[in-house]
Coordinates of C-alpha atoms in Angstrom, one line a residue:
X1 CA 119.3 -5.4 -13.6
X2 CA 121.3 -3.9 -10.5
X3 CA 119.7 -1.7 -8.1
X4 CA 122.2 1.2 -9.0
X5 CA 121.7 0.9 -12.6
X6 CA 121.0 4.3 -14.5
X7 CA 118.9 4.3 -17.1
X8 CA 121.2 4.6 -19.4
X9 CA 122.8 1.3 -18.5
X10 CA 119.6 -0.2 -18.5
X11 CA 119.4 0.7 -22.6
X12 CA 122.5 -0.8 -22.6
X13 CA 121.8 -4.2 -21.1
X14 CA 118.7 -4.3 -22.5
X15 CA 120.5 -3.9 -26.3
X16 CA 122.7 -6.9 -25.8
X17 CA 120.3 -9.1 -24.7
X18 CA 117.9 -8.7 -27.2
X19 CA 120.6 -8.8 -29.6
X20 CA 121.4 -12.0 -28.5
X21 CA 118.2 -13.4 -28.6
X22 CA 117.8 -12.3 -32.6
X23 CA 115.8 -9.5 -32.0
X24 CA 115.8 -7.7 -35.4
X25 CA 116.9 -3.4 -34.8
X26 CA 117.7 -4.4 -30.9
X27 CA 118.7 -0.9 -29.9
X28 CA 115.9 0.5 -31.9
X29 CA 113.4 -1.5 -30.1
X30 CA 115.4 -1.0 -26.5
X31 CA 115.0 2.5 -27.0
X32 CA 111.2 2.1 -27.8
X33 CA 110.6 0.4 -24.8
X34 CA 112.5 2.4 -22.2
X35 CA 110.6 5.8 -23.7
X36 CA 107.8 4.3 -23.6
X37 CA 108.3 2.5 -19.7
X38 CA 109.9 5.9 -18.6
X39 CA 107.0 8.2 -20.3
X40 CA 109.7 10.7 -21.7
X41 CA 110.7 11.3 -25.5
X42 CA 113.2 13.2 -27.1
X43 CA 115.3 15.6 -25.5
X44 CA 113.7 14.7 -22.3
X45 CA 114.9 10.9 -22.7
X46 CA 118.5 11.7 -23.8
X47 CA 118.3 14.2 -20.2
X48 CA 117.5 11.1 -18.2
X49 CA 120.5 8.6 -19.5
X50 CA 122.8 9.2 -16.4
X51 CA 119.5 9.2 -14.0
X52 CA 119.1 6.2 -11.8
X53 CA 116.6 4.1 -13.6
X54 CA 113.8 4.8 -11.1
X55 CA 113.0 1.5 -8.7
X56 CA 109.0 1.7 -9.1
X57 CA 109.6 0.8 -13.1
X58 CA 111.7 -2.4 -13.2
X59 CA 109.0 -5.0 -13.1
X60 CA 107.5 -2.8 -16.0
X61 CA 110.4 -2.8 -17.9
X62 CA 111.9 -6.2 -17.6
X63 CA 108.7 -7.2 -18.5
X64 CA 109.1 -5.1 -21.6
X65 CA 111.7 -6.4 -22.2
X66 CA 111.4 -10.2 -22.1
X67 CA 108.2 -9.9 -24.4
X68 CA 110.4 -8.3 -26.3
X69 CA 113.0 -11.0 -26.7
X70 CA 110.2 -13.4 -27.2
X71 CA 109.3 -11.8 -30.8
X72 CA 106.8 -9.7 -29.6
X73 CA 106.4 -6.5 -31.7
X74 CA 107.2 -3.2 -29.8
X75 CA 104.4 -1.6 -31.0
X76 CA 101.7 -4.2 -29.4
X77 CA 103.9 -4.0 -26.4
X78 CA 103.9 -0.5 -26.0
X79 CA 100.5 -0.1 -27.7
X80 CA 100.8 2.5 -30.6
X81 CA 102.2 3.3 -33.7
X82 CA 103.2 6.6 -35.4
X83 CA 102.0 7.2 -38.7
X84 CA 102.1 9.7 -41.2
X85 CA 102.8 12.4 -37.3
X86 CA 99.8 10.6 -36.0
X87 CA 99.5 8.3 -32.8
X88 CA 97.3 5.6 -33.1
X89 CA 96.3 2.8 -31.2
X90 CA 97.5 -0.7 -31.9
X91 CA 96.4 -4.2 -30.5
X92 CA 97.0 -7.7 -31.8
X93 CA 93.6 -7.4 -33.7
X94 CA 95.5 -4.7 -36.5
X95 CA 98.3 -4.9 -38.6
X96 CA 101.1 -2.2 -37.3
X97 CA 100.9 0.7 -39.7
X98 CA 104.2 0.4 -42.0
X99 CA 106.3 3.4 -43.7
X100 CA 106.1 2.9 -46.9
X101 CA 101.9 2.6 -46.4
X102 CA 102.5 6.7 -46.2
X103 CA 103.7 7.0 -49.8
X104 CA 100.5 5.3 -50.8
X105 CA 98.6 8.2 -49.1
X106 CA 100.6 10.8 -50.5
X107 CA 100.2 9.4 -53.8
X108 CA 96.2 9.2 -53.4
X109 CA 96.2 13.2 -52.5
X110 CA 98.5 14.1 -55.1
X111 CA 96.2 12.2 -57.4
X112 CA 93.0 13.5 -56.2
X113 CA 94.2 16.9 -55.7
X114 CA 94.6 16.8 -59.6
X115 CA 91.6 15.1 -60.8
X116 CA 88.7 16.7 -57.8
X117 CA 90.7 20.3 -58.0
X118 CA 87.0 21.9 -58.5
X119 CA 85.0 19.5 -56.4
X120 CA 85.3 21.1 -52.8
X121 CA 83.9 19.0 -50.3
X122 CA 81.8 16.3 -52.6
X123 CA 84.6 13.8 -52.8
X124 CA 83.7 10.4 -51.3
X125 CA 86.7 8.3 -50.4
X126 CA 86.9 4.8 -48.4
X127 CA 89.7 3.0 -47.1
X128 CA 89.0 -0.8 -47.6
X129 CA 90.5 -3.6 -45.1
X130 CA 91.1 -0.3 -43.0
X131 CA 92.8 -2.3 -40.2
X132 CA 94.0 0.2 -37.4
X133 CA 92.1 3.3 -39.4
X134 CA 96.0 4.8 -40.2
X135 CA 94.5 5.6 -43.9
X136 CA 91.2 6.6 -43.1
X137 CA 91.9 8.7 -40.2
X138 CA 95.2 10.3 -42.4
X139 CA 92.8 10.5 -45.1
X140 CA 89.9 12.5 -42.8
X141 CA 93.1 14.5 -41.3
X142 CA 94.3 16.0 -44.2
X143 CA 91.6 16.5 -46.4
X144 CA 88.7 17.1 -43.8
X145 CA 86.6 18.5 -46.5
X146 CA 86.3 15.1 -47.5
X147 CA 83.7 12.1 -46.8
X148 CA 85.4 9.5 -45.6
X149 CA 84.7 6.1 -45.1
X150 CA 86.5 2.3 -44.2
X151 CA 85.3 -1.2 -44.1
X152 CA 87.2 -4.2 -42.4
X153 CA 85.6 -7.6 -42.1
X154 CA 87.2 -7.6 -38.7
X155 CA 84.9 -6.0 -35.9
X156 CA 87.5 -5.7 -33.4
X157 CA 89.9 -3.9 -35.9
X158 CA 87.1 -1.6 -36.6
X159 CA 87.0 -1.0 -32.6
X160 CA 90.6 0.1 -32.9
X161 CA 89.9 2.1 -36.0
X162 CA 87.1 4.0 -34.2
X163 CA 89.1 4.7 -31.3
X164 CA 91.9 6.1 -32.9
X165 CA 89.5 8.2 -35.6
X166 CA 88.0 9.2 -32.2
X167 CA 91.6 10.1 -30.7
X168 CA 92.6 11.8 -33.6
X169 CA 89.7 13.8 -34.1
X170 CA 88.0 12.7 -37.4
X171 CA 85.0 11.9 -38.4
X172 CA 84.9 8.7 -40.5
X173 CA 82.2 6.6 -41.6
X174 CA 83.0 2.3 -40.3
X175 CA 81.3 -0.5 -42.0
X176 CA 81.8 -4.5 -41.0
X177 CA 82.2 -6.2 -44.1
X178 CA 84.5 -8.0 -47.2
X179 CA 85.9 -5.9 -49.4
X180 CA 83.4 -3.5 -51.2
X181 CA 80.3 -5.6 -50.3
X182 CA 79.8 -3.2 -46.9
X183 CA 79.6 0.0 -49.9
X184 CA 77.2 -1.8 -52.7
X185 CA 74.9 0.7 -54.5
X186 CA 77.0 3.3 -53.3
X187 CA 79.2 6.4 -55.6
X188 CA 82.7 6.2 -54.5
X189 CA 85.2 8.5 -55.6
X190 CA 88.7 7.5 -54.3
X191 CA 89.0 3.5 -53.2
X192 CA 92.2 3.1 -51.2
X193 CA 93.3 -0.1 -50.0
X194 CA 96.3 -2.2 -48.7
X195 CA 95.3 -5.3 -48.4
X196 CA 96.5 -8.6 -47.2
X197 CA 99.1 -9.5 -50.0
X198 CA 101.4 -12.3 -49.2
X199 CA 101.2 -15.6 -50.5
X200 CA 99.6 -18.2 -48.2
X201 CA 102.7 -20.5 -48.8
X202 CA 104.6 -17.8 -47.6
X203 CA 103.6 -16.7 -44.4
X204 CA 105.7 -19.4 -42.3
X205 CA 108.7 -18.3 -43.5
X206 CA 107.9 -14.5 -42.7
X207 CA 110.0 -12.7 -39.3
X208 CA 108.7 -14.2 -36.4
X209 CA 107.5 -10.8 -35.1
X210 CA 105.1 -10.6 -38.3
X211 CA 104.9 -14.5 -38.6
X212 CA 103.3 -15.1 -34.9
X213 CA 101.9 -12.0 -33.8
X214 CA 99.8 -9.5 -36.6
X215 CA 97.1 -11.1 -37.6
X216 CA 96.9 -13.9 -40.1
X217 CA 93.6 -11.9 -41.9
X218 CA 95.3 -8.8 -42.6
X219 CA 98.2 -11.4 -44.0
X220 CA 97.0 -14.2 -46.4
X221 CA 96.4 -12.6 -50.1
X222 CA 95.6 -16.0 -51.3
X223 CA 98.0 -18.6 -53.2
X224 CA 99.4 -15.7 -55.2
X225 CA 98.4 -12.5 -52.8
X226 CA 96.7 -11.1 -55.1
X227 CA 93.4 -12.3 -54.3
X228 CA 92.0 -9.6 -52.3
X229 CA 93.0 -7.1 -55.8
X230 CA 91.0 -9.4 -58.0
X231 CA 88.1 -9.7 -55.8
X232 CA 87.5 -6.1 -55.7
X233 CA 88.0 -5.5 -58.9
X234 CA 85.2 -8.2 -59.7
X235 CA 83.1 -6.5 -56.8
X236 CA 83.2 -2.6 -59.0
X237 CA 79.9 -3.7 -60.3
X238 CA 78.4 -3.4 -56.8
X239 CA 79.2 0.7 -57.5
X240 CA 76.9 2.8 -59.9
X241 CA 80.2 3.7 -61.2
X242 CA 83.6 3.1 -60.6
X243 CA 85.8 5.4 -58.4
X244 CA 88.1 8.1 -60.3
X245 CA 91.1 6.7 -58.6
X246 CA 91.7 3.5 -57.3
X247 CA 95.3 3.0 -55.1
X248 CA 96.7 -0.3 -53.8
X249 CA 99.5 -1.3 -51.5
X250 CA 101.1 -4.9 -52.7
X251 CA 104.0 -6.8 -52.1
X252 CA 107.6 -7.4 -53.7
X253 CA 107.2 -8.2 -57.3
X254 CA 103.4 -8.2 -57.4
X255 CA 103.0 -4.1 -59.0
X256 CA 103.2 -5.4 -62.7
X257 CA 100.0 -7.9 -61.6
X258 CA 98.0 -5.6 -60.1
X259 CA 99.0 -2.5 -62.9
X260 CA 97.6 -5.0 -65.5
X261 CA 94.6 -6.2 -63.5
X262 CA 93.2 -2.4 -63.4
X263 CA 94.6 -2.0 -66.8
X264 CA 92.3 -5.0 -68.3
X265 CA 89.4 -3.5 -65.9
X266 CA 89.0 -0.6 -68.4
X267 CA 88.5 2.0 -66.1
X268 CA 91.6 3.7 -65.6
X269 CA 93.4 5.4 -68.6
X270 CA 96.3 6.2 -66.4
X271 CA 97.9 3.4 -64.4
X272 CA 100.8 4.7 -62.1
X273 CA 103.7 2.7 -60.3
X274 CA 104.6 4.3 -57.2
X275 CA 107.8 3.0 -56.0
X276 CA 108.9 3.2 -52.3
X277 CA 111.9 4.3 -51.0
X278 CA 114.1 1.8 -50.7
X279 CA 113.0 1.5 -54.8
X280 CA 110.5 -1.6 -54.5
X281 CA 107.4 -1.0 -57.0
X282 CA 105.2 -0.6 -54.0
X283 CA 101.7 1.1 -54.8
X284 CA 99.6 0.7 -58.2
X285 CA 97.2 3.7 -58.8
X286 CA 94.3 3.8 -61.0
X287 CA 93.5 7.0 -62.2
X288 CA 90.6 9.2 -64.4
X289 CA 89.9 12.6 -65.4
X290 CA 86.7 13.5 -64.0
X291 CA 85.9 14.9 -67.5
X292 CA 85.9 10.9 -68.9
X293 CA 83.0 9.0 -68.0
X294 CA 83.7 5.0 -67.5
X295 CA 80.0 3.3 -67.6
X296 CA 80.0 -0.9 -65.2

């Protein structure tokens, strides 16, 4: 980096290099970077490209940078995530809130906005394997007449979760646990989970951002990945009952699984296939009327 550089010949640089060392989206994750290193977004960073890249931040960035070009993600580097118009906080301990995990919420209120039209603020709902609390904490946001809970059997994901609850300005309640053990003997009304869902086999040949940096628990479904789905469907008779709608993240080619796992439960007379946008069968949704009963 020359001592003249502006900044937005440092974006420039910065793009080629990490293009050259395989970074996936280079200019994406440039841009990311510099933002973040020069604390200014938008309309304010596009203002800044012919400014001199100031002198106090080069150690800063270049170090962005370099992590960068070794596979690190730009969201640990930088340290947070959008999701859903919400920051939150992310660290090595939580898998980095994904895009398409928004759908899944969307579909969950469109569901529950149907089936608990009448049931003001008595719905219970809990995010399981909650990670960085981006469901949860979307969940609390939108529908704040809502209980909300979320389990992880990590403690220091839960941290992060309750820091960014905290941030965000939601109440939620965080329980240390696997699965639905942490919520035995309790009613549940909405169970929302994304869950680790690739094949054990598989993870080695996953990007090297994923592969080597999120964390291998939030990861490893099993030999199949779909172990976490069946386990929680065996652990419904912890519940008095089970919840009214059930909604499940899962990987590429796995929907048709899960949808007859929940189907076979009994539970559900209306089993939905959410499909994100790039049109992969993405989310699985249980759902019930509240007027049917389903007894464990």
């Amino acid at each position: 980096m020359t001592p003249e550089q502006s900044c937005r010949e440092a974006f420039v640089e910065a793009s080629s290099f990490l293009e050259k060392c395989g970074v996936y989206e280079p200019h994406n994750n440039a841009r990311l970077l510099l933002e973040h290193v020069l604390g200014v977004y938008g309309a304010q960073y596009y203002m800044m490209q012919p400014e001199p890249f100031p002198s106090g931040l080069r150690n800063r960035w270049e170090d962005a940078v370099t992590r960068k070009a070794a596979g690190e993600p730009a969201q640990y580097i930088i340290g947070s995530q959008e999701f859903y118009g919400l920051p939150f906080e992310v660290t090595p301990a939580v898998l980095i809130p994904r895009p398409e995990t928004e759908l899944l919420v969307e579909a969950v209120l469109r569901a529950a906005d149907r089936v608990f039209a009448s049931a003001g603020g008595a719905v219970r709902a809990v995010d399981i394997g909650t990670g960085s609390g981006a469901i949860a904490v979307t969940m609390a946001s939108l529908r704040p007449q809502w209980q909300v809970s979320a389990g992880d059997l990590s403690a220091d994901a839960l941290h992060v979760a309750a820091r960014n609850a905290a941030a965000n300005g939601v109440q939620i309640d965080f329980r240390e646990g696997d699965l639905l053990a942490p919520f035995a003997g309790e009613r549940l009304d909405i169970l929302v989970s994304n869950p680790p869902y690739i094949p054990a086999g598989d993870i080695a040949g996953l990007q090297q951002e994923v592969r080597d940096h999120e964390p291998r628990l939030a990861l490893d479904g099993g030999p199949d990945g779909l172990a976490p789905y069946r386990i929680m469907v065996e652990q419904l008779n912890l519940l008095p009952a089970p919840p009214q709608i059930v909604g499940f993240e899962l990987g590429m080619g796995q929907a048709h699984d899960v949808a007859a796992l929940l189907e076979s439960a009994g539970h559900w007379p209306e089993i939905i296939i959410v499909p994100d946008l790039a049109g992969i069968e993405r989310h699985v949704l249980g759902v019930r009327p509240s007027e049917q009963v389903t007894k464990m």
